[in-house]
Tab-separated table of C-alpha atoms in Angstrom:
chain	number	residue	atom	x	y	z
G	508	MET	CA	-3.832	77.128	36.105
G	509	MET	CA	-7.253	77.019	34.411
G	510	GLY	CA	-8.408	80.146	36.258
G	511	THR	CA	-5.218	82.029	35.491
G	512	SER	CA	-5.471	81.095	31.812
G	513	MET	CA	-9.054	82.339	31.606
G	514	GLU	CA	-8.049	85.626	33.259
G	515	ASN	CA	-5.158	86.001	30.823
G	516	ASN	CA	-7.532	85.366	27.929
G	517	ASP	CA	-9.890	88.070	29.223
G	518	ILE	CA	-7.010	90.566	29.427
G	519	LEU	CA	-5.701	89.825	25.918
G	520	GLY	CA	-9.223	89.604	24.535
G	521	GLY	CA	-9.676	93.302	25.269
G	522	LEU	CA	-6.667	94.032	23.071
G	523	ASP	CA	-7.501	91.520	20.327
G	524	ASN	CA	-11.055	92.810	19.956
G	525	SER	CA	-10.198	96.508	20.057
G	526	GLY	CA	-10.587	98.675	16.977
G	527	LEU	CA	-7.890	100.794	15.397
G	528	LYS	CA	-6.901	103.229	18.150
G	529	ARG	CA	-4.711	106.315	18.360
G	530	GLY	CA	-2.222	104.341	20.434
G	531	HIS	CA	-1.851	101.821	17.611
G	532	VAL	CA	-1.076	104.584	15.107
G	533	LYS	CA	1.477	106.168	17.440
G	534	THR	CA	3.233	102.833	17.963
G	535	MET	CA	3.202	102.268	14.199
G	536	PHE	CA	4.902	105.630	13.641
G	537	VAL	CA	7.563	105.005	16.298
G	538	ALA	CA	8.378	101.586	14.854
G	539	GLY	CA	7.960	102.670	11.232
G	540	MET	CA	10.362	105.604	11.363
G	541	GLY	CA	13.096	103.115	12.140
G	542	PHE	CA	12.316	101.370	8.851
G	543	PHE	CA	12.306	104.686	7.019
G	544	THR	CA	15.851	105.138	8.317
G	545	ASP	CA	16.831	101.530	7.549
G	546	ALA	CA	15.731	101.849	3.924
G	547	TYR	CA	17.291	105.260	3.468
G	548	LEU	CA	20.662	104.095	4.791
G	549	LEU	CA	20.593	100.981	2.624
G	550	PHE	CA	19.487	102.460	-0.672
G	551	VAL	CA	21.029	105.948	-0.726
G	552	LEU	CA	24.248	104.172	-1.635
G	553	THR	CA	22.921	103.449	-5.131
G	554	VAL	CA	23.169	107.198	-5.809
G	555	ALA	CA	26.396	107.715	-3.858
G	556	SER	CA	28.307	104.801	-5.419
G	557	PRO	CA	29.395	106.584	-8.639
G	558	ILE	CA	30.955	109.354	-6.543
G	559	LEU	CA	32.758	106.908	-4.253
G	560	ALA	CA	34.242	105.122	-7.245
G	561	SER	CA	35.430	108.359	-8.851
G	562	THR	CA	38.445	110.519	-8.093
G	563	TYR	CA	36.082	112.694	-6.038
G	564	GLY	CA	35.509	109.832	-3.610
G	565	PHE	CA	38.019	107.088	-2.878
G	566	ASN	CA	39.303	106.884	-6.454
G	567	LEU	CA	38.377	103.213	-6.784
G	568	VAL	CA	39.002	103.493	-10.525
G	569	ALA	CA	42.696	103.604	-9.676
G	570	ILE	CA	42.510	100.122	-8.114
G	571	LYS	CA	43.945	97.772	-10.707
G	572	GLY	CA	44.232	94.023	-11.127
G	573	THR	CA	41.949	91.036	-10.793
G	574	THR	CA	41.278	88.276	-8.273
G	575	ASN	CA	40.135	84.723	-8.932
G	576	LEU	CA	36.733	84.445	-7.278
G	577	LEU	CA	34.574	81.345	-7.711
G	578	GLY	CA	36.582	80.447	-10.789
G	579	PHE	CA	36.167	83.843	-12.447
G	580	GLN	CA	38.718	86.605	-12.843
G	581	VAL	CA	37.045	89.528	-11.110
G	582	LEU	CA	38.220	93.122	-11.163
G	583	ASN	CA	39.422	94.226	-7.732
G	584	ILE	CA	37.340	97.389	-8.056
G	585	GLN	CA	34.212	95.209	-8.365
G	586	ILE	CA	35.116	93.413	-5.147
G	587	ILE	CA	35.529	96.713	-3.266
G	588	GLU	CA	32.284	98.129	-4.682
G	589	GLY	CA	30.487	94.894	-3.788
G	590	LEU	CA	31.734	95.028	-0.197
G	591	ILE	CA	30.686	98.669	0.202
G	592	SER	CA	27.196	97.873	-1.126
G	593	SER	CA	26.710	94.720	0.954
G	594	ALA	CA	28.407	95.731	4.239
G	595	VAL	CA	25.130	96.862	5.858
G	596	LEU	CA	23.463	93.577	4.927
G	597	PHE	CA	26.250	91.449	6.388
G	598	GLY	CA	26.010	93.525	9.570
G	599	ALA	CA	22.243	92.989	9.612
G	600	PHE	CA	22.861	89.226	9.646
G	601	PHE	CA	24.433	89.540	13.102
G	602	GLY	CA	22.122	92.288	14.353
G	603	ALA	CA	18.874	90.447	13.650
G	604	MET	CA	20.085	87.220	15.244
G	605	VAL	CA	21.484	88.839	18.397
G	606	PHE	CA	18.802	91.469	19.056
G	607	GLY	CA	16.015	89.009	18.275
G	608	HIS	CA	17.168	86.602	20.967
G	609	ILE	CA	17.908	89.328	23.534
G	610	ALA	CA	14.382	90.722	23.087
G	611	ASP	CA	12.913	87.322	24.029
G	612	ARG	CA	15.188	86.876	27.028
G	613	TYR	CA	15.030	90.336	28.577
G	614	GLY	CA	12.056	92.062	26.982
G	615	ARG	CA	11.319	94.202	23.967
G	616	LYS	CA	11.337	97.544	25.788
G	617	LYS	CA	14.658	97.117	27.599
G	618	ILE	CA	16.672	97.251	24.387
G	619	TYR	CA	14.316	99.168	22.077
G	620	GLY	CA	16.175	102.237	20.860
G	621	LEU	CA	19.655	100.731	21.245
G	622	GLU	CA	19.577	99.430	17.663
G	623	LEU	CA	18.661	102.898	16.373
G	624	SER	CA	21.398	104.510	18.488
G	625	ILE	CA	23.952	102.223	16.839
G	626	MET	CA	22.646	103.287	13.432
G	627	ILE	CA	22.909	106.991	14.279
G	628	ILE	CA	26.442	106.900	15.688
G	629	PHE	CA	27.973	104.805	12.935
G	630	THR	CA	26.056	106.555	10.157
G	631	VAL	CA	27.778	109.777	11.200
G	632	LEU	CA	31.135	107.983	11.333
G	633	SER	CA	30.557	106.481	7.881
G	634	ALA	CA	29.927	109.966	6.502
G	635	ILE	CA	33.382	111.116	7.646
G	636	SER	CA	35.216	108.006	6.437
G	637	VAL	CA	38.744	108.717	5.248
G	638	ASN	CA	39.094	105.580	3.110
G	639	TYR	CA	36.997	102.735	1.773
G	640	LEU	CA	38.096	100.363	4.576
G	641	MET	CA	36.676	102.715	7.225
G	642	LEU	CA	33.496	103.059	5.166
G	643	ILE	CA	33.052	99.280	4.913
G	644	ILE	CA	33.601	98.790	8.674
G	645	THR	CA	31.274	101.614	9.763
G	646	ARG	CA	28.578	100.516	7.317
G	647	PHE	CA	28.877	96.961	8.669
G	648	ILE	CA	28.195	98.229	12.207
G	649	VAL	CA	25.304	100.366	10.914
G	650	GLY	CA	23.955	97.070	9.598
G	651	ILE	CA	23.998	95.539	13.086
G	652	GLY	CA	21.550	98.248	14.139
G	653	VAL	CA	19.466	97.792	10.984
G	654	GLY	CA	19.249	94.046	11.601
G	655	GLY	CA	18.261	94.567	15.220
G	656	ASP	CA	15.349	96.750	14.181
G	657	TYR	CA	13.640	93.941	12.252
G	658	PRO	CA	12.669	91.486	15.019
G	659	ILE	CA	12.040	94.082	17.732
G	660	SER	CA	9.873	96.555	15.798
G	661	SER	CA	7.811	93.871	14.086
G	662	THR	CA	7.236	91.967	17.330
G	663	ILE	CA	6.265	95.086	19.289
G	664	MET	CA	3.751	96.189	16.666
G	665	SER	CA	2.335	92.681	16.321
G	666	GLU	CA	1.937	92.167	20.074
G	667	TYR	CA	0.228	95.544	20.493
G	668	SER	CA	-2.221	95.062	17.589
G	669	SER	CA	-5.783	93.784	17.496
G	670	SER	CA	-6.451	90.594	15.533
G	671	LYS	CA	-8.477	92.411	12.880
G	672	HIS	CA	-5.935	95.145	12.166
G	673	ARG	CA	-2.620	93.408	12.943
G	674	GLY	CA	-1.662	92.754	9.326
G	675	LYS	CA	-2.437	96.334	8.360
G	676	LEU	CA	-0.469	97.841	11.255
G	677	VAL	CA	2.633	95.657	10.901
G	678	SER	CA	2.672	96.167	7.132
G	679	MET	CA	2.380	99.945	7.655
G	680	VAL	CA	5.510	99.784	9.806
G	681	PHE	CA	7.277	98.019	6.970
G	682	ALA	CA	5.780	100.295	4.288
G	683	MET	CA	7.769	103.192	5.732
G	684	GLN	CA	10.644	101.593	3.838
G	685	GLY	CA	9.061	102.925	0.664
G	686	PHE	CA	9.412	106.521	1.816
G	687	GLY	CA	13.011	105.771	2.768
G	688	LEU	CA	13.668	104.488	-0.752
G	689	VAL	CA	12.255	107.608	-2.397
G	690	SER	CA	13.976	109.912	0.101
G	691	GLY	CA	17.349	108.326	-0.615
G	692	ALA	CA	17.021	109.130	-4.309
G	693	LEU	CA	15.716	112.668	-3.693
G	694	VAL	CA	18.364	113.559	-1.094
G	695	GLY	CA	21.007	112.189	-3.441
G	696	LEU	CA	19.609	114.349	-6.218
G	697	GLY	CA	19.628	117.472	-4.064
G	698	SER	CA	23.066	116.833	-2.574
G	699	ILE	CA	24.929	117.068	-5.882
G	700	TYR	CA	23.553	120.576	-6.395
G	701	ILE	CA	23.852	121.813	-2.800
G	702	LEU	CA	27.479	120.747	-2.272
G	703	PRO	CA	30.504	120.129	-4.456
G	704	ILE	CA	30.447	116.549	-5.769
G	705	ALA	CA	33.496	115.718	-3.637
G	706	ASP	CA	31.436	116.238	-0.452
G	707	SER	CA	27.912	115.414	-1.610
G	708	TRP	CA	28.139	111.675	-0.818
G	709	ARG	CA	28.953	112.533	2.808
G	710	LEU	CA	25.754	114.579	3.105
G	711	MET	CA	23.784	111.717	1.541
G	712	LEU	CA	25.002	109.282	4.206
G	713	ALA	CA	24.822	111.675	7.177
G	714	PHE	CA	21.246	112.764	6.450
G	715	GLY	CA	20.003	109.321	7.477
G	716	ALA	CA	20.879	110.011	11.122
G	717	ILE	CA	18.679	113.113	11.417
G	718	PRO	CA	15.137	111.636	11.546
G	719	ALA	CA	16.323	108.784	13.760
G	720	ILE	CA	17.462	110.951	16.690
G	721	TYR	CA	13.988	111.899	17.948
G	722	VAL	CA	12.665	108.388	17.326
G	723	VAL	CA	15.154	106.969	19.860
G	724	TYR	CA	13.509	109.125	22.538
G	725	LEU	CA	10.030	107.934	21.526
G	726	ARG	CA	11.112	104.295	21.552
G	727	ARG	CA	12.469	104.565	25.075
G	728	LYS	CA	9.059	105.838	26.240
G	729	LEU	CA	7.122	102.824	24.910
G	730	MET	CA	5.851	100.359	27.513
G	731	GLU	CA	6.635	96.645	27.448
G	732	THR	CA	4.179	94.729	25.264
G	733	PRO	CA	1.219	93.224	27.150
G	734	ARG	CA	1.910	89.724	25.833
G	735	PHE	CA	5.515	89.702	27.013
G	736	SER	CA	4.496	91.197	30.376
G	737	LEU	CA	1.738	88.635	30.877
G	738	GLN	CA	3.066	85.445	29.280
G	739	VAL	CA	6.807	85.717	29.901
G	740	GLU	CA	7.130	87.961	32.969
G	741	GLY	CA	3.825	86.998	34.606
G	742	ASN	CA	3.094	90.679	35.312
G	743	LYS	CA	-0.666	91.092	34.930
G	744	GLY	CA	-0.669	94.712	36.114
G	745	ALA	CA	1.883	95.815	33.521
G	746	ALA	CA	-0.086	94.036	30.794
G	747	GLU	CA	-3.361	95.713	31.799
G	748	LYS	CA	-1.692	99.122	31.966
G	749	ALA	CA	-0.121	98.699	28.522
G	750	ILE	CA	-3.453	97.654	26.992
G	751	SER	CA	-5.179	100.605	28.651
G	752	THR	CA	-2.557	102.973	27.236
G	753	ILE	CA	-2.768	101.617	23.698
G	754	THR	CA	-6.573	101.289	23.475
G	755	GLY	CA	-7.511	104.323	25.559
G	756	VAL	CA	-9.835	102.200	27.700
G	757	GLY	CA	-9.253	102.593	31.443
G	758	ALA	CA	-7.823	99.593	33.229
G	759	GLY	CA	-9.671	100.336	36.436
G	760	SER	CA	-8.134	98.694	39.493
G	761	VAL	CA	-4.884	97.210	38.236
G	762	ASP	CA	-3.916	93.811	39.611
G	763	GLN	CA	-0.326	94.134	40.860
G	764	THR	CA	0.132	90.370	41.208
G	765	ILE	CA	3.224	88.975	39.514
G	766	THR	CA	3.049	85.264	38.744
G	767	LYS	CA	6.365	83.466	38.748
G	768	VAL	CA	7.103	82.218	35.216
G	769	LYS	CA	9.944	79.826	34.496
G	770	LYS	CA	12.727	81.437	32.467
G	771	LEU	CA	13.688	79.499	29.364
G	772	SER	CA	17.163	78.024	29.118
G	773	SER	CA	19.090	77.840	25.842
G	774	LYS	CA	18.011	74.193	25.647
G	775	ASP	CA	14.369	75.244	26.049
G	776	TYR	CA	14.699	77.742	23.203
G	777	MET	CA	16.144	75.087	20.903
G	778	HIS	CA	13.404	72.622	21.871
G	779	SER	CA	10.702	75.203	21.128
G	780	LEU	CA	12.253	76.106	17.783
G	781	ARG	CA	12.422	72.416	16.826
G	782	LYS	CA	8.679	72.077	17.511
G	783	TYR	CA	8.099	74.882	15.024
G	784	LEU	CA	10.712	73.704	12.525
G	785	ILE	CA	8.308	73.705	9.565
G	786	PHE	CA	7.579	77.394	10.162
G	787	VAL	CA	11.241	78.209	10.839
G	788	LEU	CA	12.137	76.693	7.468
G	789	GLY	CA	9.174	78.256	5.666
G	790	THR	CA	9.723	81.803	6.901
G	791	THR	CA	13.507	81.633	6.575
G	792	ILE	CA	13.739	80.105	3.085
G	793	SER	CA	11.053	82.324	1.560
G	794	TRP	CA	12.577	85.481	3.077
G	795	PHE	CA	16.098	84.393	2.042
G	796	ILE	CA	14.972	83.904	-1.568
G	797	PHE	CA	13.124	87.201	-1.714
G	798	ASP	CA	15.947	89.261	-0.225
G	799	MET	CA	18.464	87.798	-2.662
G	800	ALA	CA	16.351	89.147	-5.515
G	801	PHE	CA	15.202	92.413	-3.934
G	802	TYR	CA	18.485	93.664	-2.523
G	803	GLY	CA	20.612	92.143	-5.264
G	804	THR	CA	18.749	94.183	-7.867
G	805	THR	CA	17.775	97.273	-5.843
G	806	LEU	CA	21.262	97.984	-4.496
G	807	ASN	CA	22.575	97.560	-8.031
G	808	ASN	CA	19.915	99.694	-9.717
G	809	GLY	CA	22.580	102.108	-10.912
G	810	PHE	CA	24.523	99.286	-12.561
G	811	ILE	CA	21.372	97.817	-14.134
G	812	LEU	CA	20.256	101.194	-15.493
G	813	GLN	CA	23.701	101.872	-16.932
G	814	GLN	CA	23.773	98.429	-18.569
G	815	ILE	CA	20.652	99.303	-20.551
G	816	GLY	CA	22.034	102.703	-21.465
G	817	TYR	CA	20.151	104.774	-18.884
G	818	GLY	CA	22.342	106.766	-16.543
G	819	SER	CA	25.711	106.549	-18.286
G	820	SER	CA	27.264	109.873	-19.228
G	821	ALA	CA	30.671	111.421	-19.673
G	822	SER	CA	29.683	113.833	-16.913
G	823	LEU	CA	29.692	112.374	-13.395
G	824	ARG	CA	27.029	114.840	-12.271
G	825	THR	CA	24.777	113.795	-15.153
G	826	THR	CA	25.355	110.098	-14.383
G	827	ILE	CA	24.357	110.657	-10.746
G	828	PHE	CA	21.360	112.753	-11.809
G	829	ASN	CA	20.155	110.053	-14.200
G	830	THR	CA	20.693	107.304	-11.604
G	831	ALA	CA	18.720	109.266	-8.991
G	832	ILE	CA	15.886	109.911	-11.456
G	833	GLY	CA	15.840	106.220	-12.427
G	834	ASP	CA	15.723	105.196	-8.758
G	835	THR	CA	12.937	107.708	-8.096
G	836	ILE	CA	10.875	106.356	-11.001
G	837	LEU	CA	11.307	102.740	-9.873
G	838	ALA	CA	10.627	103.529	-6.217
G	839	GLY	CA	7.832	106.055	-6.762
G	840	ALA	CA	5.979	104.274	-9.556
G	841	PHE	CA	6.401	100.657	-8.464
G	842	ALA	CA	7.907	100.051	-5.004
G	843	LEU	CA	5.999	102.656	-2.976
G	844	PRO	CA	2.554	101.761	-4.393
G	845	GLY	CA	3.370	98.093	-3.801
G	846	TYR	CA	3.929	98.642	-0.080
G	847	TRP	CA	0.616	100.451	0.358
G	848	ILE	CA	-1.410	98.104	-1.828
G	849	ALA	CA	-0.164	95.404	0.549
G	850	VAL	CA	-1.432	97.453	3.506
G	851	GLY	CA	-4.888	97.516	1.928
G	852	LEU	CA	-4.981	93.831	0.984
G	853	ILE	CA	-3.125	92.066	3.793
G	854	ASP	CA	-6.112	91.627	6.141
G	855	ARG	CA	-8.479	90.813	3.263
G	856	ALA	CA	-6.588	88.509	0.909
G	857	GLY	CA	-4.341	87.109	3.632
G	858	ARG	CA	-0.577	86.648	3.906
G	859	ARG	CA	-0.190	83.269	2.188
G	860	LEU	CA	-2.016	84.235	-1.017
G	861	LEU	CA	-0.171	87.542	-1.401
G	862	GLN	CA	3.174	85.841	-0.847
G	863	TRP	CA	2.864	83.038	-3.391
G	864	VAL	CA	1.241	85.245	-6.045
G	865	GLY	CA	3.987	87.823	-5.534
G	866	PHE	CA	6.686	85.194	-5.979
G	867	ALA	CA	4.949	83.802	-9.085
G	868	VAL	CA	4.754	87.201	-10.811
G	869	MET	CA	8.356	87.976	-9.862
G	870	ALA	CA	9.459	84.659	-11.369
G	871	ALA	CA	7.654	85.429	-14.630
G	872	ALA	CA	9.058	88.973	-14.831
G	873	TYR	CA	12.646	87.894	-14.110
G	874	ILE	CA	12.503	85.072	-16.658
G	875	VAL	CA	11.242	87.515	-19.304
G	876	LEU	CA	14.072	89.920	-18.408
G	877	GLY	CA	16.605	87.113	-18.686
G	878	VAL	CA	15.365	85.408	-21.843
G	879	GLU	CA	14.631	88.656	-23.712
G	880	TYR	CA	17.506	90.659	-22.226
G	881	SER	CA	19.210	91.438	-25.554
G	882	PHE	CA	15.967	92.846	-26.941
G	883	LEU	CA	14.754	94.616	-23.794
G	884	LYS	CA	18.030	96.475	-23.210
G	885	THR	CA	17.414	98.295	-26.503
G	886	ASP	CA	14.023	99.526	-25.257
G	887	ILE	CA	14.590	101.314	-21.951
G	888	ASP	CA	10.911	102.047	-21.287
G	889	LEU	CA	9.891	98.418	-21.804
G	890	PHE	CA	12.779	97.147	-19.657
G	891	ILE	CA	11.833	99.474	-16.791
G	892	MET	CA	8.186	98.411	-17.114
G	893	VAL	CA	8.951	94.673	-16.834
G	894	PHE	CA	11.521	95.256	-14.086
G	895	GLY	CA	9.004	97.511	-12.330
G	896	VAL	CA	6.369	94.760	-12.349
G	897	SER	CA	8.776	92.521	-10.398
G	898	TYR	CA	9.267	95.421	-7.982
G	899	LEU	CA	5.542	96.090	-7.602
G	900	PHE	CA	4.445	92.509	-6.936
G	901	GLY	CA	7.493	91.828	-4.795
G	902	ASN	CA	6.367	94.595	-2.447
G	903	ILE	CA	2.686	93.663	-2.554
G	904	GLY	CA	3.660	90.104	-1.681
G	905	PRO	CA	6.802	88.597	-0.172
G	906	ASN	CA	8.613	91.791	0.819
G	907	THR	CA	5.728	92.595	3.165
G	908	THR	CA	4.524	89.118	4.122
G	909	THR	CA	7.947	87.702	5.001
G	910	PHE	CA	8.231	90.531	7.541
G	911	ILE	CA	4.813	89.871	9.086
G	912	LEU	CA	4.554	86.077	9.188
G	913	PRO	CA	7.357	85.341	11.717
G	914	THR	CA	5.547	87.557	14.244
G	915	GLU	CA	2.372	85.462	13.894
G	916	LEU	CA	3.508	81.847	13.488
G	917	PHE	CA	5.555	81.601	16.703
G	918	PRO	CA	4.552	81.912	20.380
G	919	THR	CA	5.525	84.915	22.507
G	920	LYS	CA	8.439	83.186	24.252
G	921	ILE	CA	10.336	82.627	20.958
G	922	ARG	CA	8.619	85.140	18.637
G	923	SER	CA	11.448	87.653	18.400
G	924	THR	CA	14.112	84.929	18.259
G	925	ALA	CA	12.350	83.204	15.354
G	926	HIS	CA	11.867	86.498	13.532
G	927	GLY	CA	15.532	87.296	14.096
G	928	ILE	CA	16.604	83.943	12.622
G	929	ALA	CA	14.493	84.451	9.483
G	930	ALA	CA	15.596	88.071	9.035
G	931	SER	CA	19.216	87.180	9.735
G	932	ILE	CA	19.447	84.417	7.127
G	933	ALA	CA	17.537	86.602	4.659
G	934	LYS	CA	20.012	89.453	5.053
G	935	LEU	CA	22.893	87.015	4.638
G	936	GLY	CA	21.398	85.941	1.309
G	937	ALA	CA	20.849	89.571	0.376
G	938	GLY	CA	24.447	90.437	1.215
G	939	ILE	CA	25.884	87.526	-0.746
G	940	PHE	CA	23.807	88.201	-3.853
G	941	THR	CA	24.401	91.969	-3.698
G	942	PHE	CA	28.132	91.295	-3.533
G	943	LEU	CA	27.982	88.767	-6.371
G	944	PHE	CA	25.487	90.568	-8.622
G	945	LEU	CA	28.079	92.526	-10.601
G	946	ILE	CA	30.216	89.399	-10.879
G	947	LEU	CA	27.300	87.212	-12.007
G	948	GLY	CA	26.298	89.824	-14.551
G	949	THR	CA	29.774	89.606	-16.059
G	950	ALA	CA	30.120	85.815	-15.731
G	951	LEU	CA	26.665	84.759	-16.949
G	952	GLY	CA	26.132	87.570	-19.429
G	953	ASN	CA	23.020	88.546	-21.422
G	954	GLY	CA	20.670	88.609	-18.442
G	955	GLY	CA	21.690	85.263	-16.983
G	956	GLU	CA	21.459	86.702	-13.466
G	957	PHE	CA	17.756	87.443	-14.049
G	958	GLU	CA	17.079	83.874	-15.190
G	959	LEU	CA	18.691	82.669	-11.958
G	960	LEU	CA	16.476	85.016	-9.925
G	961	GLY	CA	13.418	83.784	-11.823
G	962	ALA	CA	14.153	80.191	-10.850
G	963	MET	CA	14.680	81.220	-7.213
G	964	ALA	CA	11.386	83.145	-7.112
G	965	ALA	CA	9.544	80.086	-8.460
G	966	ILE	CA	11.024	78.035	-5.619
G	967	GLY	CA	9.809	80.727	-3.203
G	968	ALA	CA	6.230	80.274	-4.441
G	969	VAL	CA	6.403	76.508	-3.889
G	970	VAL	CA	7.943	76.887	-0.412
G	971	THR	CA	5.126	79.270	0.538
G	972	LEU	CA	2.420	76.802	-0.476
G	973	LEU	CA	4.071	73.932	1.413
G	974	THR	CA	5.171	75.582	4.661
G	975	ILE	CA	3.123	78.695	5.448
G	976	ARG	CA	-0.113	78.755	7.480
G	977	GLU	CA	-2.670	81.511	6.848
G	978	THR	CA	-2.887	83.836	9.869
G	979	LYS	CA	-5.295	86.630	8.928
G	980	GLY	CA	-7.915	87.498	11.519
G	981	LEU	CA	-6.491	85.165	14.166
G	982	SER	CA	-5.290	86.053	17.636
G	983	LEU	CA	-1.551	85.494	18.054
G	984	GLU	CA	-2.307	82.659	20.473
G	985	VAL	CA	-4.256	80.815	17.759
G	986	SER	CA	-2.025	81.650	14.779
G	987	SER	CA	0.990	80.316	16.695
G	988	GLU	CA	-0.551	76.964	17.678
G	989	ASP	CA	1.943	74.082	17.546
G	990	PRO	CA	1.998	72.765	13.926
G	991	ALA	CA	3.035	69.320	15.193
G	992	GLU	CA	-0.466	68.823	16.610
G	993	GLY	CA	-1.841	68.542	13.091
G	994	VAL	CA	-3.906	71.738	13.222
G	995	TRP	CA	-2.947	73.766	10.168
G	996	ASP	CA	-5.739	76.085	9.077
G	997	PHE	CA	-7.951	78.107	11.397
G	998	LYS	CA	-11.001	80.250	10.824
G	999	PRO	CA	-10.618	84.022	11.206
G	1000	ASN	CA	-11.641	85.449	14.595
G	1001	GLN	CA	-11.323	82.046	16.268
G	1002	PRO	CA	-11.203	82.689	20.040
G	1003	ILE	CA	-8.152	82.013	22.160
G	1004	SER	CA	-8.208	78.507	23.562
G	1005	VAL	CA	-7.416	77.814	27.186
G	1006	GLU	CA	-4.770	75.357	25.973
G	1007	SER	CA	-3.020	78.124	24.025
G	1008	ALA	CA	-2.561	80.172	27.132
G	1009	THR	CA	-1.146	77.288	29.136
G	1010	LYS	CA	1.511	76.158	26.651
G	1011	GLY	CA	4.142	78.713	27.441
G	1012	GLN	CA	2.812	81.245	24.959
């Protein structure tokens, strides 16, 4: 066992100590284009929503009456609009949980591309929806694919990265979301001038399938990650070949020996997750809190902008134009820079610091928006500036770090499962708050929903400080050491211990 562990360490050491190689960049692109598509499909709806609600879409304005929901009389049209906006997120709840676990049981490669195929097929079907029920169902299934992309893409990029550049590479995968955000607004803007308004929303939705088609092919060509091959399948030859491919360094004579590794039962998975409960709670709660704020506000940008007098117009085309411009300003000036500032800082400042500072600034910005809502809504530029600060620091911090940390705090055998759990619960929170945002805005009034988000973000900062271990510069075998053993903080570039390799990593 000792000899095998040392050999495994030598194999992984070649990957951990490698520089930034062409193979890393290619893998980043293949994984990242999925997140471009994810973000586009999620956020293009902010531009399409006014059309769907109009007589040009599904004539939701004709839906009358109210329903008692959580003690409030809610317009039925708000319920339908909330379900359309949140359907993808509720689907992602199931997709992340299911795909995350399958990727640990059967391998990352075997199912990589299936999640994107689901997105493509049901994106096309959503674009030809004949009524809002079909749109909600197809968008829900699109969400299953979106959710599946989270644990698989992040885990693959993390397990292929060197210790020094892992944060940068995984955050670059996630930063592709920023381009998806901007593209959604720009495609929405172009669609209303290319096609009649009655058909423009269909083009907005269908466009999301186009860049994803070629990416499916590229994903199917990726090799299994060296860590899964070595530590779960016991296939040293496959691991050496994968490392050689990614780093460009020849593997020489490849050892074809396959060591029999015990497959984990469902009971084993639960036991392993219990050992890492502090990290399960830390990653899940912090991601849940962030997604409630991020998706609740971002998917309702159109509503927020109209509430402060930006976007509303007697002309539907002008309303859509203004909403798209507002989205472009928020995404281009605040969200997109935030993603790429995170890329530059993540391996320097570390994950933990960026996450709690991001939450703290978000809390301050939301509380200002809530307390001074009556004043700020009369000054559109100032409102957008304060709201944009929450956007900027959210992306520099928790939006990026909550995606990275689950790939680093858990061992290979449960890495994708743990990431799937955190992403799944986060998307559930996002779906619930997106659905309730319009209702809370009406029920609480005068910015009360922002005060609630401010309190939640403050809790996120505290949770980060209490439950998250710093992982920058560490090999995955060190960063995922059992927290129950009392070892909490490690020094960057600490070598892999023999014990790490023998504990079912």
